[in-house]
Coordinates of C-alpha atoms in Angstrom, one line a residue:
M147 CA 0.0 -0.2 -0.3
T148 CA 0.9 3.4 -0.7
E149 CA 1.2 6.8 0.3
S150 CA 0.0 9.1 -1.4
K151 CA 2.3 12.1 0.0
K152 CA 5.9 12.2 1.2
M153 CA 7.3 11.4 4.5
R154 CA 10.2 11.9 6.9
G155 CA 10.9 8.2 7.3
A156 CA 11.3 8.5 11.3
D157 CA 7.7 9.7 10.5
I158 CA 7.6 6.3 8.3
V159 CA 8.9 4.3 11.3
V160 CA 6.1 4.9 13.5
A161 CA 3.8 4.3 10.5
S162 CA 4.8 1.2 10.2
L163 CA 5.8 0.5 14.2
E164 CA 1.2 1.4 14.1
R165 CA 0.8 -0.6 11.8
E166 CA 2.4 -3.9 13.7
G167 CA -0.2 -2.6 16.2
V168 CA 2.4 -1.1 18.6
D169 CA 0.9 0.5 21.8
I170 CA 4.0 1.1 24.0
I171 CA 7.5 1.2 23.3
F172 CA 10.4 2.1 25.6
A173 CA 12.8 4.2 24.6
Y174 CA 15.3 6.5 26.0
P175 CA 16.9 9.3 23.5
G176 CA 19.9 10.5 22.0
G177 CA 21.3 12.3 19.1
A178 CA 21.1 9.3 17.1
S179 CA 17.5 8.8 17.7
M180 CA 16.2 12.3 18.5
E181 CA 14.0 11.9 14.6
L182 CA 12.3 9.4 15.9
H183 CA 11.6 10.7 19.3
Q184 CA 9.8 13.7 17.7
A185 CA 8.2 11.8 15.1
L186 CA 6.8 10.3 18.4
T187 CA 5.3 12.5 19.5
R188 CA 3.1 13.0 16.5
S189 CA 2.1 10.0 17.1
K190 CA -1.6 9.1 18.2
K191 CA -1.6 4.8 18.7
I192 CA 2.3 5.0 21.1
R193 CA 2.3 5.0 24.3
T194 CA 6.2 6.4 24.5
I195 CA 8.2 5.4 28.5
L196 CA 10.9 6.4 29.9
P197 CA 13.0 4.5 31.2
R198 CA 16.0 5.9 33.3
H199 CA 18.6 3.6 31.8
E200 CA 18.7 2.3 28.4
Q201 CA 19.3 -1.8 29.9
G202 CA 16.1 -1.1 32.0
G203 CA 13.8 0.3 28.6
V204 CA 14.4 -3.1 26.9
F205 CA 14.6 -5.2 30.4
E206 CA 11.0 -3.7 30.3
A207 CA 9.4 -4.0 27.0
E208 CA 10.7 -8.0 27.7
G209 CA 8.0 -8.4 30.6
Y210 CA 5.6 -6.7 28.3
A211 CA 5.7 -9.5 25.7
R212 CA 6.5 -12.1 28.0
A213 CA 3.6 -11.2 30.3
S214 CA 1.9 -10.7 27.0
G215 CA 2.4 -13.0 24.1
K216 CA 2.6 -9.8 22.0
V217 CA 6.5 -8.6 20.4
G218 CA 8.5 -6.2 22.9
V219 CA 9.6 -3.1 21.8
C220 CA 12.0 -0.3 22.8
M221 CA 14.6 2.3 21.7
A222 CA 18.3 3.7 21.8
T223 CA 20.3 6.2 20.1
S224 CA 23.6 5.0 18.4
G225 CA 27.0 4.3 20.6
P226 CA 26.3 3.8 24.4
G227 CA 22.8 4.1 24.1
A228 CA 23.2 1.2 21.6
T229 CA 25.2 -0.8 23.5
N230 CA 23.1 -0.6 26.8
L231 CA 20.9 -2.4 25.4
V232 CA 22.8 -6.0 24.7
T233 CA 22.2 -7.3 27.7
G234 CA 18.6 -7.3 27.4
I235 CA 18.6 -8.6 23.5
A236 CA 20.8 -11.2 24.8
D237 CA 18.5 -12.9 27.2
A238 CA 15.5 -12.0 25.3
Y239 CA 17.5 -14.9 22.4
M240 CA 18.2 -16.3 26.3
D241 CA 14.9 -16.7 26.4
S242 CA 12.9 -16.8 23.7
T243 CA 11.4 -13.8 23.9
P244 CA 10.1 -11.6 21.0
L245 CA 11.5 -8.2 21.0
V246 CA 12.3 -5.8 18.3
A247 CA 14.8 -2.8 19.4
I248 CA 15.4 -0.2 17.7
T249 CA 18.8 1.9 17.0
G250 CA 19.8 4.6 16.1
Q251 CA 23.1 5.0 14.1
V252 CA 25.4 7.8 13.3
A253 CA 25.1 9.3 9.5
Q254 CA 26.0 6.7 6.7
Q255 CA 28.7 9.5 5.9
F256 CA 30.4 8.8 9.3
I257 CA 30.2 5.0 9.8
G258 CA 32.3 3.2 10.0
K259 CA 35.1 6.2 10.6
S260 CA 34.9 6.2 14.5
A261 CA 32.2 9.1 14.6
F262 CA 30.9 10.3 17.9
Q263 CA 29.0 7.5 19.0
E264 CA 29.3 5.1 16.5
T265 CA 29.3 1.2 17.0
D266 CA 28.8 -1.4 15.3
I267 CA 25.7 -2.8 16.7
V268 CA 24.4 -4.6 14.0
G269 CA 28.3 -6.5 14.3
I270 CA 28.0 -6.9 17.4
T271 CA 24.3 -8.0 18.7
R272 CA 25.0 -11.2 15.3
P273 CA 25.3 -14.4 17.1
I274 CA 22.4 -13.1 19.1
V275 CA 19.8 -11.9 18.3
K276 CA 17.4 -13.9 15.3
H277 CA 18.2 -11.2 13.2
N278 CA 19.7 -7.7 12.0
Y279 CA 19.7 -5.1 10.1
L280 CA 21.5 -1.7 9.4
V281 CA 18.5 -0.2 6.9
Q282 CA 20.1 1.2 3.7
S283 CA 17.4 3.7 1.8
I284 CA 14.4 5.2 3.2
E285 CA 12.6 3.6 0.9
E286 CA 13.2 -0.2 3.0
I287 CA 12.1 1.1 5.4
P288 CA 8.4 -0.4 5.5
R289 CA 10.0 -3.4 4.6
I290 CA 12.2 -4.1 7.5
I291 CA 9.8 -2.8 9.8
K292 CA 7.9 -5.2 9.0
E293 CA 9.7 -8.7 8.5
A294 CA 11.3 -7.8 12.3
F295 CA 7.4 -8.4 13.1
Y296 CA 7.7 -11.6 11.2
I297 CA 10.8 -12.8 12.4
A298 CA 10.5 -11.9 16.2
S299 CA 7.3 -13.3 16.8
T300 CA 7.4 -16.7 15.2
G301 CA 8.5 -19.7 15.1
R302 CA 11.2 -20.0 18.1
P303 CA 10.1 -16.3 18.9
G304 CA 13.4 -13.9 19.8
P305 CA 15.3 -10.4 19.3
V306 CA 15.6 -8.8 15.7
L307 CA 17.4 -5.2 15.8
V308 CA 17.3 -2.4 13.5
D309 CA 20.0 -0.3 13.1
I310 CA 18.6 3.3 11.3
P311 CA 20.7 6.0 10.2
K312 CA 20.2 9.4 11.7
N313 CA 20.2 10.6 7.3
I314 CA 17.8 8.0 6.8
Q315 CA 15.7 9.4 9.6
M316 CA 15.8 13.0 8.0
S317 CA 15.3 12.2 4.5
Y318 CA 11.9 12.0 2.5
C319 CA 10.1 9.8 0.3
V320 CA 6.8 8.1 -0.7
P321 CA 6.4 4.8 1.6
E322 CA 5.2 1.1 0.2
F323 CA 3.7 -0.3 3.4
P324 CA 3.8 -3.7 2.1
E325 CA 0.7 -6.1 3.2
K326 CA 2.2 -9.0 4.2
I327 CA 6.0 -10.7 3.9
E328 CA 7.4 -13.7 2.3
L329 CA 11.2 -14.5 3.4
I330 CA 13.2 -17.5 1.3
G331 CA 14.5 -20.1 3.9
Y332 CA 12.7 -19.0 6.8
K333 CA 10.1 -21.3 7.9
P334 CA 8.5 -20.4 10.5
E335 CA 5.8 -23.1 10.4
E336 CA 6.9 -26.5 11.3
F337 CA 4.3 -29.9 11.8
A338 CA 5.3 -32.9 12.1
S339 CA 4.2 -35.9 10.4
D340 CA 1.9 -39.0 11.1
Q341 CA 4.2 -41.0 10.2
Q342 CA 5.8 -38.8 13.2
I343 CA 2.6 -38.8 15.5
E344 CA 2.2 -42.6 15.6
Q345 CA 6.2 -43.3 16.5
I346 CA 5.0 -40.7 19.6
L347 CA 1.6 -42.8 20.8
R348 CA 3.6 -45.8 19.9
A349 CA 6.0 -45.1 22.6
I350 CA 4.0 -44.3 25.0
E351 CA 2.3 -47.1 24.7
E352 CA 5.4 -48.8 25.4
C353 CA 6.5 -47.5 28.3
E354 CA 5.5 -47.9 32.1
K355 CA 6.8 -45.0 33.6
P356 CA 6.4 -42.3 31.2
V357 CA 7.5 -38.4 31.9
L358 CA 6.6 -34.8 30.3
Y359 CA 9.2 -32.5 30.5
A360 CA 7.6 -29.1 29.5
G361 CA 9.5 -25.7 29.0
G362 CA 9.1 -22.5 27.7
G363 CA 7.7 -23.3 23.9
I364 CA 4.6 -24.1 25.2
I365 CA 3.8 -20.8 26.4
S366 CA 5.3 -19.2 23.6
S367 CA 2.7 -21.5 21.3
E368 CA 0.2 -20.3 23.5
A369 CA -0.4 -24.6 24.1
S370 CA -1.4 -24.8 27.2
E371 CA -4.5 -25.8 27.2
E372 CA -4.4 -28.7 24.7
L373 CA -1.2 -29.6 27.0
A374 CA -3.4 -30.1 30.2
E375 CA -5.6 -31.7 27.9
F376 CA -3.7 -34.2 27.0
V377 CA -2.7 -34.7 30.4
E378 CA -5.9 -35.3 31.8
K379 CA -6.3 -37.8 28.2
S380 CA -2.5 -40.0 28.9
N381 CA -2.6 -39.9 32.9
I382 CA 0.9 -38.7 32.4
P383 CA 2.7 -36.4 35.0
I384 CA 4.5 -33.5 34.5
V385 CA 8.0 -31.7 35.5
T386 CA 8.7 -28.6 33.6
T387 CA 11.0 -26.3 33.6
L388 CA 11.7 -22.8 35.1
M389 CA 10.6 -21.0 31.4
G390 CA 7.9 -23.6 31.9
I391 CA 7.0 -22.6 34.5
G392 CA 3.5 -22.0 34.5
A393 CA 2.5 -23.8 31.6
F394 CA 0.1 -26.6 33.6
P395 CA -1.1 -25.9 37.0
E396 CA 1.0 -26.6 39.9
T397 CA -1.2 -27.4 41.8
H398 CA -2.7 -30.4 39.4
P399 CA -2.5 -33.6 40.9
L400 CA -0.4 -35.3 38.0
S401 CA 1.9 -31.7 38.1
M402 CA 6.0 -32.7 40.2
R403 CA 6.4 -28.8 39.5
W404 CA 10.0 -27.8 37.8
F405 CA 13.0 -29.6 38.3
G406 CA 16.5 -29.5 37.5
M407 CA 19.4 -27.6 39.6
H408 CA 17.6 -25.7 42.4
G409 CA 13.7 -27.9 41.7
T410 CA 11.5 -30.9 43.0
V411 CA 13.5 -33.6 44.3
T412 CA 10.3 -35.9 42.6
G413 CA 10.5 -34.3 39.4
N414 CA 14.5 -35.3 39.1
Y415 CA 13.9 -38.2 40.5
A416 CA 11.0 -39.1 38.1
V417 CA 12.9 -37.7 35.0
D418 CA 15.9 -40.0 36.2
E419 CA 13.9 -43.2 36.2
A420 CA 11.6 -42.4 33.4
D421 CA 11.6 -45.2 30.8
L422 CA 9.6 -42.5 28.5
L423 CA 11.0 -38.8 28.3
L424 CA 8.5 -36.5 26.3
A425 CA 10.7 -33.2 25.7
F426 CA 8.4 -31.0 24.8
G427 CA 9.2 -27.3 24.0
V428 CA 12.7 -27.4 25.9
R429 CA 16.0 -27.6 25.5
F430 CA 18.3 -29.5 27.5
D431 CA 19.3 -26.4 29.5
D432 CA 22.6 -27.6 31.7
R433 CA 21.2 -26.4 34.5
V434 CA 18.2 -28.7 34.3
T435 CA 20.0 -31.9 33.4
G436 CA 23.6 -31.6 35.4
K437 CA 25.5 -33.8 33.1
I438 CA 24.1 -35.3 30.1
E439 CA 25.2 -38.2 30.2
E440 CA 23.5 -39.3 32.8
F441 CA 20.8 -37.6 32.1
A442 CA 16.9 -39.9 31.6
K443 CA 19.8 -41.9 30.1
H444 CA 17.3 -44.6 31.3
G445 CA 14.6 -44.5 28.6
I446 CA 13.3 -43.1 25.2
I447 CA 13.4 -39.7 24.2
V448 CA 10.9 -37.6 22.1
H449 CA 12.0 -34.1 21.8
V450 CA 9.7 -31.6 19.8
D451 CA 10.2 -28.5 18.8
V452 CA 10.0 -25.6 16.4
D453 CA 13.7 -24.7 15.9
A454 CA 15.5 -27.8 14.7
A455 CA 18.7 -26.5 15.6
E456 CA 17.7 -27.4 19.4
L457 CA 17.1 -31.0 18.2
N458 CA 20.2 -33.8 18.7
K459 CA 22.4 -30.1 20.1
N460 CA 22.6 -31.2 24.1
K461 CA 21.2 -34.3 24.7
V462 CA 21.3 -37.4 21.3
V463 CA 17.8 -38.5 21.9
H464 CA 15.9 -41.3 20.1
I465 CA 12.6 -39.4 18.2
P466 CA 13.5 -35.5 17.3
V467 CA 10.4 -34.0 15.8
V468 CA 10.5 -30.6 14.0
S469 CA 7.1 -28.7 14.6
D470 CA 4.7 -26.6 16.5
I471 CA 3.9 -28.4 19.5
K472 CA 0.9 -26.8 19.5
Y473 CA 0.0 -29.1 16.8
V474 CA 2.1 -32.3 18.5
L475 CA 0.0 -32.0 21.0
K476 CA -3.8 -31.7 19.4
K477 CA -2.7 -34.5 16.9
L478 CA -1.9 -36.5 20.3
C479 CA -5.5 -35.9 22.3
K480 CA -7.6 -37.0 19.5
H481 CA -5.9 -40.4 19.4
I482 CA -4.3 -40.7 23.0
K483 CA -5.3 -43.8 25.0
R484 CA -5.7 -42.9 28.9
R485 CA -3.5 -45.4 31.2
E486 CA -3.3 -46.0 34.8
Y487 CA 0.0 -46.7 35.6
K488 CA -0.1 -47.1 39.2
D489 CA 2.8 -48.1 40.5
W490 CA 4.5 -45.6 39.0
H491 CA 2.0 -42.5 40.3
H492 CA 2.1 -44.6 43.7
K493 CA 5.8 -44.3 43.5
I494 CA 5.8 -40.3 42.8
E495 CA 3.5 -39.5 45.7
G496 CA 5.9 -41.3 47.4
W497 CA 8.5 -38.2 46.8
K498 CA 6.0 -35.8 47.2
K499 CA 5.3 -37.3 50.2
E500 CA 9.5 -37.0 51.6
Y501 CA 10.4 -34.3 49.5
P502 CA 8.6 -31.3 49.6
F503 CA 10.3 -27.5 49.5
K504 CA 10.7 -27.2 52.6
Y505 CA 13.2 -25.1 54.9
K506 CA 13.6 -24.5 59.4
D507 CA 11.5 -21.8 60.3
Q508 CA 12.5 -19.1 63.2
K509 CA 10.4 -18.3 65.4
D510 CA 12.4 -14.6 65.9
K511 CA 14.1 -14.4 61.8
I512 CA 11.7 -13.6 59.2
L513 CA 13.4 -15.9 56.3
P514 CA 12.5 -15.5 52.1
Q515 CA 10.8 -19.2 52.0
Y516 CA 7.9 -17.3 54.5
V517 CA 8.0 -14.4 53.0
L518 CA 7.2 -16.2 50.3
E519 CA 4.3 -18.7 51.5
Q520 CA 2.8 -15.5 52.4
I521 CA 2.8 -13.5 49.3
Y522 CA 1.7 -17.0 47.9
E523 CA -1.4 -16.9 50.9
L524 CA -2.9 -13.0 50.1
T525 CA -2.4 -13.5 46.0
Q526 CA -4.6 -16.7 45.8
G527 CA -1.4 -17.1 43.6
D528 CA -3.5 -14.7 41.2
A529 CA -0.4 -12.1 40.3
I530 CA 2.1 -11.9 37.8
I531 CA 5.5 -12.1 39.6
T532 CA 9.0 -11.4 38.1
T533 CA 12.5 -10.9 39.8
G534 CA 15.8 -10.4 39.5
V535 CA 18.3 -13.2 39.9
G536 CA 19.7 -15.7 42.6
Q537 CA 17.9 -17.2 46.1
H538 CA 15.7 -15.2 45.8
Q539 CA 14.3 -15.8 42.5
M540 CA 14.5 -19.6 43.5
W541 CA 12.7 -19.0 46.5
A542 CA 10.1 -17.5 44.0
G543 CA 9.9 -20.6 42.0
Q544 CA 9.3 -22.7 45.5
F545 CA 7.4 -21.6 47.7
I546 CA 4.5 -19.8 45.6
K547 CA 2.1 -22.3 42.7
Y548 CA 1.7 -20.7 39.8
T549 CA -1.5 -21.9 38.2
H550 CA -1.4 -19.6 34.5
P551 CA 0.9 -18.9 31.9
R552 CA 2.8 -16.1 31.5
T553 CA 2.6 -15.7 35.6
F554 CA 6.3 -16.0 36.9
I555 CA 8.4 -13.8 34.3
T556 CA 12.5 -14.1 35.2
S557 CA 15.4 -14.4 33.3
A558 CA 16.4 -18.2 32.8
G559 CA 18.9 -18.8 30.4
L560 CA 21.2 -15.7 31.2
G561 CA 20.2 -14.8 34.8
A562 CA 21.0 -11.3 34.3
M563 CA 20.3 -9.1 37.5
G564 CA 18.4 -6.0 37.9
F565 CA 15.4 -8.2 35.4
G566 CA 13.3 -8.1 38.2
L567 CA 11.4 -4.1 38.6
P568 CA 12.0 -2.8 34.8
A569 CA 10.1 -6.5 34.4
A570 CA 8.3 -5.7 37.1
I571 CA 7.0 -2.5 34.7
G572 CA 7.0 -3.7 31.3
A573 CA 4.6 -6.2 32.3
K574 CA 2.0 -4.1 34.7
L575 CA 1.4 -2.2 31.8
A576 CA 0.9 -4.9 29.8
C577 CA -1.7 -5.7 31.7
P578 CA -3.1 -2.9 34.3
K579 CA -5.4 -5.4 36.0
K580 CA -3.2 -8.1 37.4
T581 CA -1.3 -7.7 40.4
V582 CA 1.9 -7.8 40.0
I583 CA 5.0 -8.2 42.5
D584 CA 8.9 -8.2 42.0
I585 CA 10.7 -10.4 43.8
D586 CA 13.7 -8.8 44.1
G587 CA 17.3 -9.3 46.2
D588 CA 19.2 -6.4 47.0
G589 CA 22.4 -7.3 44.6
S590 CA 20.1 -7.8 41.9
F591 CA 17.7 -4.7 42.8
V592 CA 20.8 -1.8 43.1
M593 CA 21.1 -2.7 39.6
N594 CA 18.8 -0.9 37.9
V595 CA 17.1 0.1 41.4
Q596 CA 16.5 3.9 38.7
E597 CA 13.5 2.4 37.4
L598 CA 11.5 3.3 41.1
A599 CA 11.8 6.8 38.4
T600 CA 10.0 5.5 35.6
A601 CA 6.6 3.0 37.5
Y602 CA 6.5 7.3 39.9
I603 CA 6.1 8.9 36.7
D604 CA 4.4 6.8 34.7
K605 CA 1.9 5.7 37.3
V606 CA 3.0 1.9 37.0
D607 CA 1.4 0.4 40.4
V608 CA 4.3 -2.3 40.5
K609 CA 4.8 -3.6 44.3
I610 CA 8.8 -4.3 45.1
I611 CA 9.4 -6.4 47.6
V612 CA 13.2 -6.7 48.7
L613 CA 14.7 -9.7 50.0
N614 CA 17.1 -7.9 51.7
N615 CA 20.0 -9.7 53.1
Q616 CA 24.2 -7.3 52.4
H617 CA 25.3 -10.9 50.6
L618 CA 25.2 -11.8 47.2
G619 CA 23.2 -15.5 48.6
M620 CA 23.4 -17.3 45.9
V621 CA 26.5 -16.8 45.5
V622 CA 27.8 -17.2 49.7
Q623 CA 25.5 -20.4 48.5
W624 CA 28.5 -22.1 46.4
E625 CA 30.9 -20.5 48.4
D626 CA 30.1 -21.5 51.5
R627 CA 29.4 -25.5 50.2
F628 CA 33.2 -25.5 47.5
Y629 CA 34.7 -22.7 49.1
Q630 CA 35.0 -23.2 52.4
S631 CA 32.9 -20.0 53.1
N632 CA 36.0 -17.5 51.8
R633 CA 34.0 -14.8 51.0
G634 CA 35.4 -13.6 47.6
H635 CA 33.5 -10.4 47.8
T636 CA 30.3 -11.5 49.0
F637 CA 29.4 -9.1 51.2
I638 CA 27.4 -5.5 49.8
G639 CA 26.7 -4.3 53.5
D640 CA 28.1 -1.3 54.9
P641 CA 32.0 -3.1 57.0
S642 CA 32.1 0.4 59.1
L643 CA 29.5 -0.3 60.9
A644 CA 29.4 -2.3 64.2
D645 CA 28.1 -4.9 63.2
P646 CA 27.3 -4.9 59.5
T647 CA 24.5 -7.7 59.5
D648 CA 22.9 -5.5 62.0
P649 CA 19.3 -4.9 60.7
E650 CA 18.5 -2.0 61.9
H651 CA 21.8 -0.4 59.8
S652 CA 21.6 -2.7 57.3
Y653 CA 22.7 -0.5 53.6
P654 CA 22.1 1.1 51.0
D655 CA 19.0 2.6 53.0
F656 CA 16.6 1.0 50.5
V657 CA 13.1 2.9 52.7
K658 CA 15.1 6.1 51.8
M659 CA 16.4 5.7 48.1
A660 CA 12.4 4.8 47.7
E661 CA 11.3 8.3 48.8
S662 CA 13.4 9.8 47.1
F663 CA 11.3 8.9 43.5
K664 CA 8.5 9.5 45.6
I665 CA 7.6 6.0 46.2
P666 CA 6.1 4.9 49.2
A667 CA 8.5 2.5 51.0
Q668 CA 8.7 0.2 54.2
K669 CA 11.8 -2.0 56.6
V670 CA 10.3 -4.8 57.9
I671 CA 12.7 -6.7 60.8
H672 CA 10.6 -8.1 63.1
K673 CA 8.9 -11.2 61.6
R674 CA 5.2 -9.8 63.4
D675 CA 5.3 -7.4 61.0
L676 CA 5.8 -8.4 58.0
R677 CA 1.7 -9.7 57.0
T678 CA 0.5 -6.8 58.0
A679 CA 3.1 -5.0 55.7
L680 CA 2.1 -7.2 52.9
E681 CA -1.2 -6.8 53.6
K682 CA -0.7 -2.3 52.8
M683 CA 1.4 -2.9 50.4
L684 CA -1.2 -5.5 48.5
A685 CA -3.6 -2.8 49.5
H686 CA -2.1 0.8 48.0
D687 CA -2.9 2.1 45.1
G688 CA 0.7 3.0 43.4
P689 CA 4.3 1.5 43.2
Y690 CA 5.3 0.7 46.6
L691 CA 8.4 -0.9 47.7
L692 CA 9.2 -2.7 51.2
D693 CA 12.6 -3.9 52.4
I694 CA 12.3 -6.9 54.1
L695 CA 15.8 -8.5 56.3
V696 CA 16.6 -11.4 56.1
P697 CA 19.6 -14.1 56.8
Y698 CA 22.2 -14.9 54.1
Q699 CA 22.7 -18.1 56.0
E700 CA 19.9 -19.9 54.1
H701 CA 20.5 -21.6 50.9
V702 CA 18.7 -22.8 48.3
L703 CA 17.6 -26.2 48.7
P704 CA 17.5 -28.4 46.8
M705 CA 20.4 -28.4 45.1
I706 CA 22.0 -30.0 42.7
P707 CA 26.1 -29.1 42.2
G708 CA 26.6 -27.5 38.3
G709 CA 28.1 -30.5 36.7
K710 CA 26.3 -33.2 39.0
T711 CA 23.7 -35.9 37.8
V712 CA 20.6 -36.7 40.3
K713 CA 22.3 -39.2 42.7
D714 CA 24.6 -35.9 43.8
I715 CA 20.8 -34.3 45.0
I716 CA 22.0 -32.2 48.4
I717 CA 18.3 -31.7 50.4
E718 CA 19.6 -31.1 54.1

């Protein structure tokens, strides 16, 4: 479709975004992107959210995408603005999050000449994107933007970067907006053959101890309903990855919740003993498998994934299938025959009773696990939880039960600290009627603390809980387990205090920090005050921060040490 009048390049970009249904962009301006920001001020359809750091913006776009299922969009200027997006782009790549990142670039005549704020962001991001573009002419903007959204959102979702030189943003042309896209060699839709479906069904018929291992691919392909139907019809117990949390209700009797390094003993034991492992929408990540040659070695493995590159990459399997998982589940549901697996279910129930997620409660101290139990009670699982990265992330997965997809949003593959607060802001903007809570650690939270300003200025009603132990807790746990508790710069409090671990004098003062951003906050030291503080936070209309002081000696258990097997699991 051709517009009848000439348009400026920057306005063509914005018009192209509007045509893709973009309603929110997370964008920080600079010299090479000013023209794009000027064009955004003229848009009646797109709300521009100003993050306070480009990394905050890309994490916000990820939170928006993960909560909504739509493509998240962020924008930055050239040079340092663009490089500040790199961690978030890598995170989106690892966690298969649909993202379009737009960067301003220096004018074409300066490219390759070390101009002010010039970096080769296309070259830098090449290993961590599905695709990227350096726009060479104004005429190709509509096609490139449409392709970017198509690539980001189809097949296995992921990030696409579009780098636009400033002179092209300022040029004029009569744009032609394509109605559809066909990319030679890109086939995002792959479907299993009837023979492959029969092969899977035959494997199910012949097994006695099956396990379904479901990952983030179930959520990406919107296949949770089909998964639930398949589990009900087949009577096969299910375990998920961290990315797959919420794909199947964790309150269901057939759920073994999630497994891997810090997942359920039940899930780990069941996968180890299974004579059939149905791996659906997963990538055999090392945090799940441990020592790969020992992983699930007692049975047949079926691996279904839309990304052919994942098949036999980490784990060689018996039945590899390139396909959209929703299609496979629909086909299986038509033909699956229910079986009882009584002995297998009995064994799994025994493990569930013997090895629940647990901790030793203390009368006088607030333990982080207790905090999460209280949050679960107060929200009844009806909240979107985002996290930073560390012990608090694992506890948020353990002590809250998730029943719906897109309600647990975490940096799983890359493990990027600083993810929690901006992801919560993006998720809340995507789902304004949902309660959104960032569960954070003091180390992770401070990495993007500036996004408190975004929450306040844009009136984003996020709740923030900092489980503050004055340490980099997960690294401390590894120091305790494997380095004779020798502290390698993992204490992040103030060593000049008489007692640096005294909760009365924790450092920094997160309450004063939040209040400096005009966000109400409260420090909680005593267990008796916790419940009231949580209720007050949830009832407050607007962003709110709770700084909860917890002991640093707590470890996340169970734990399978890196590179080890289920036989090495640490339970106590």
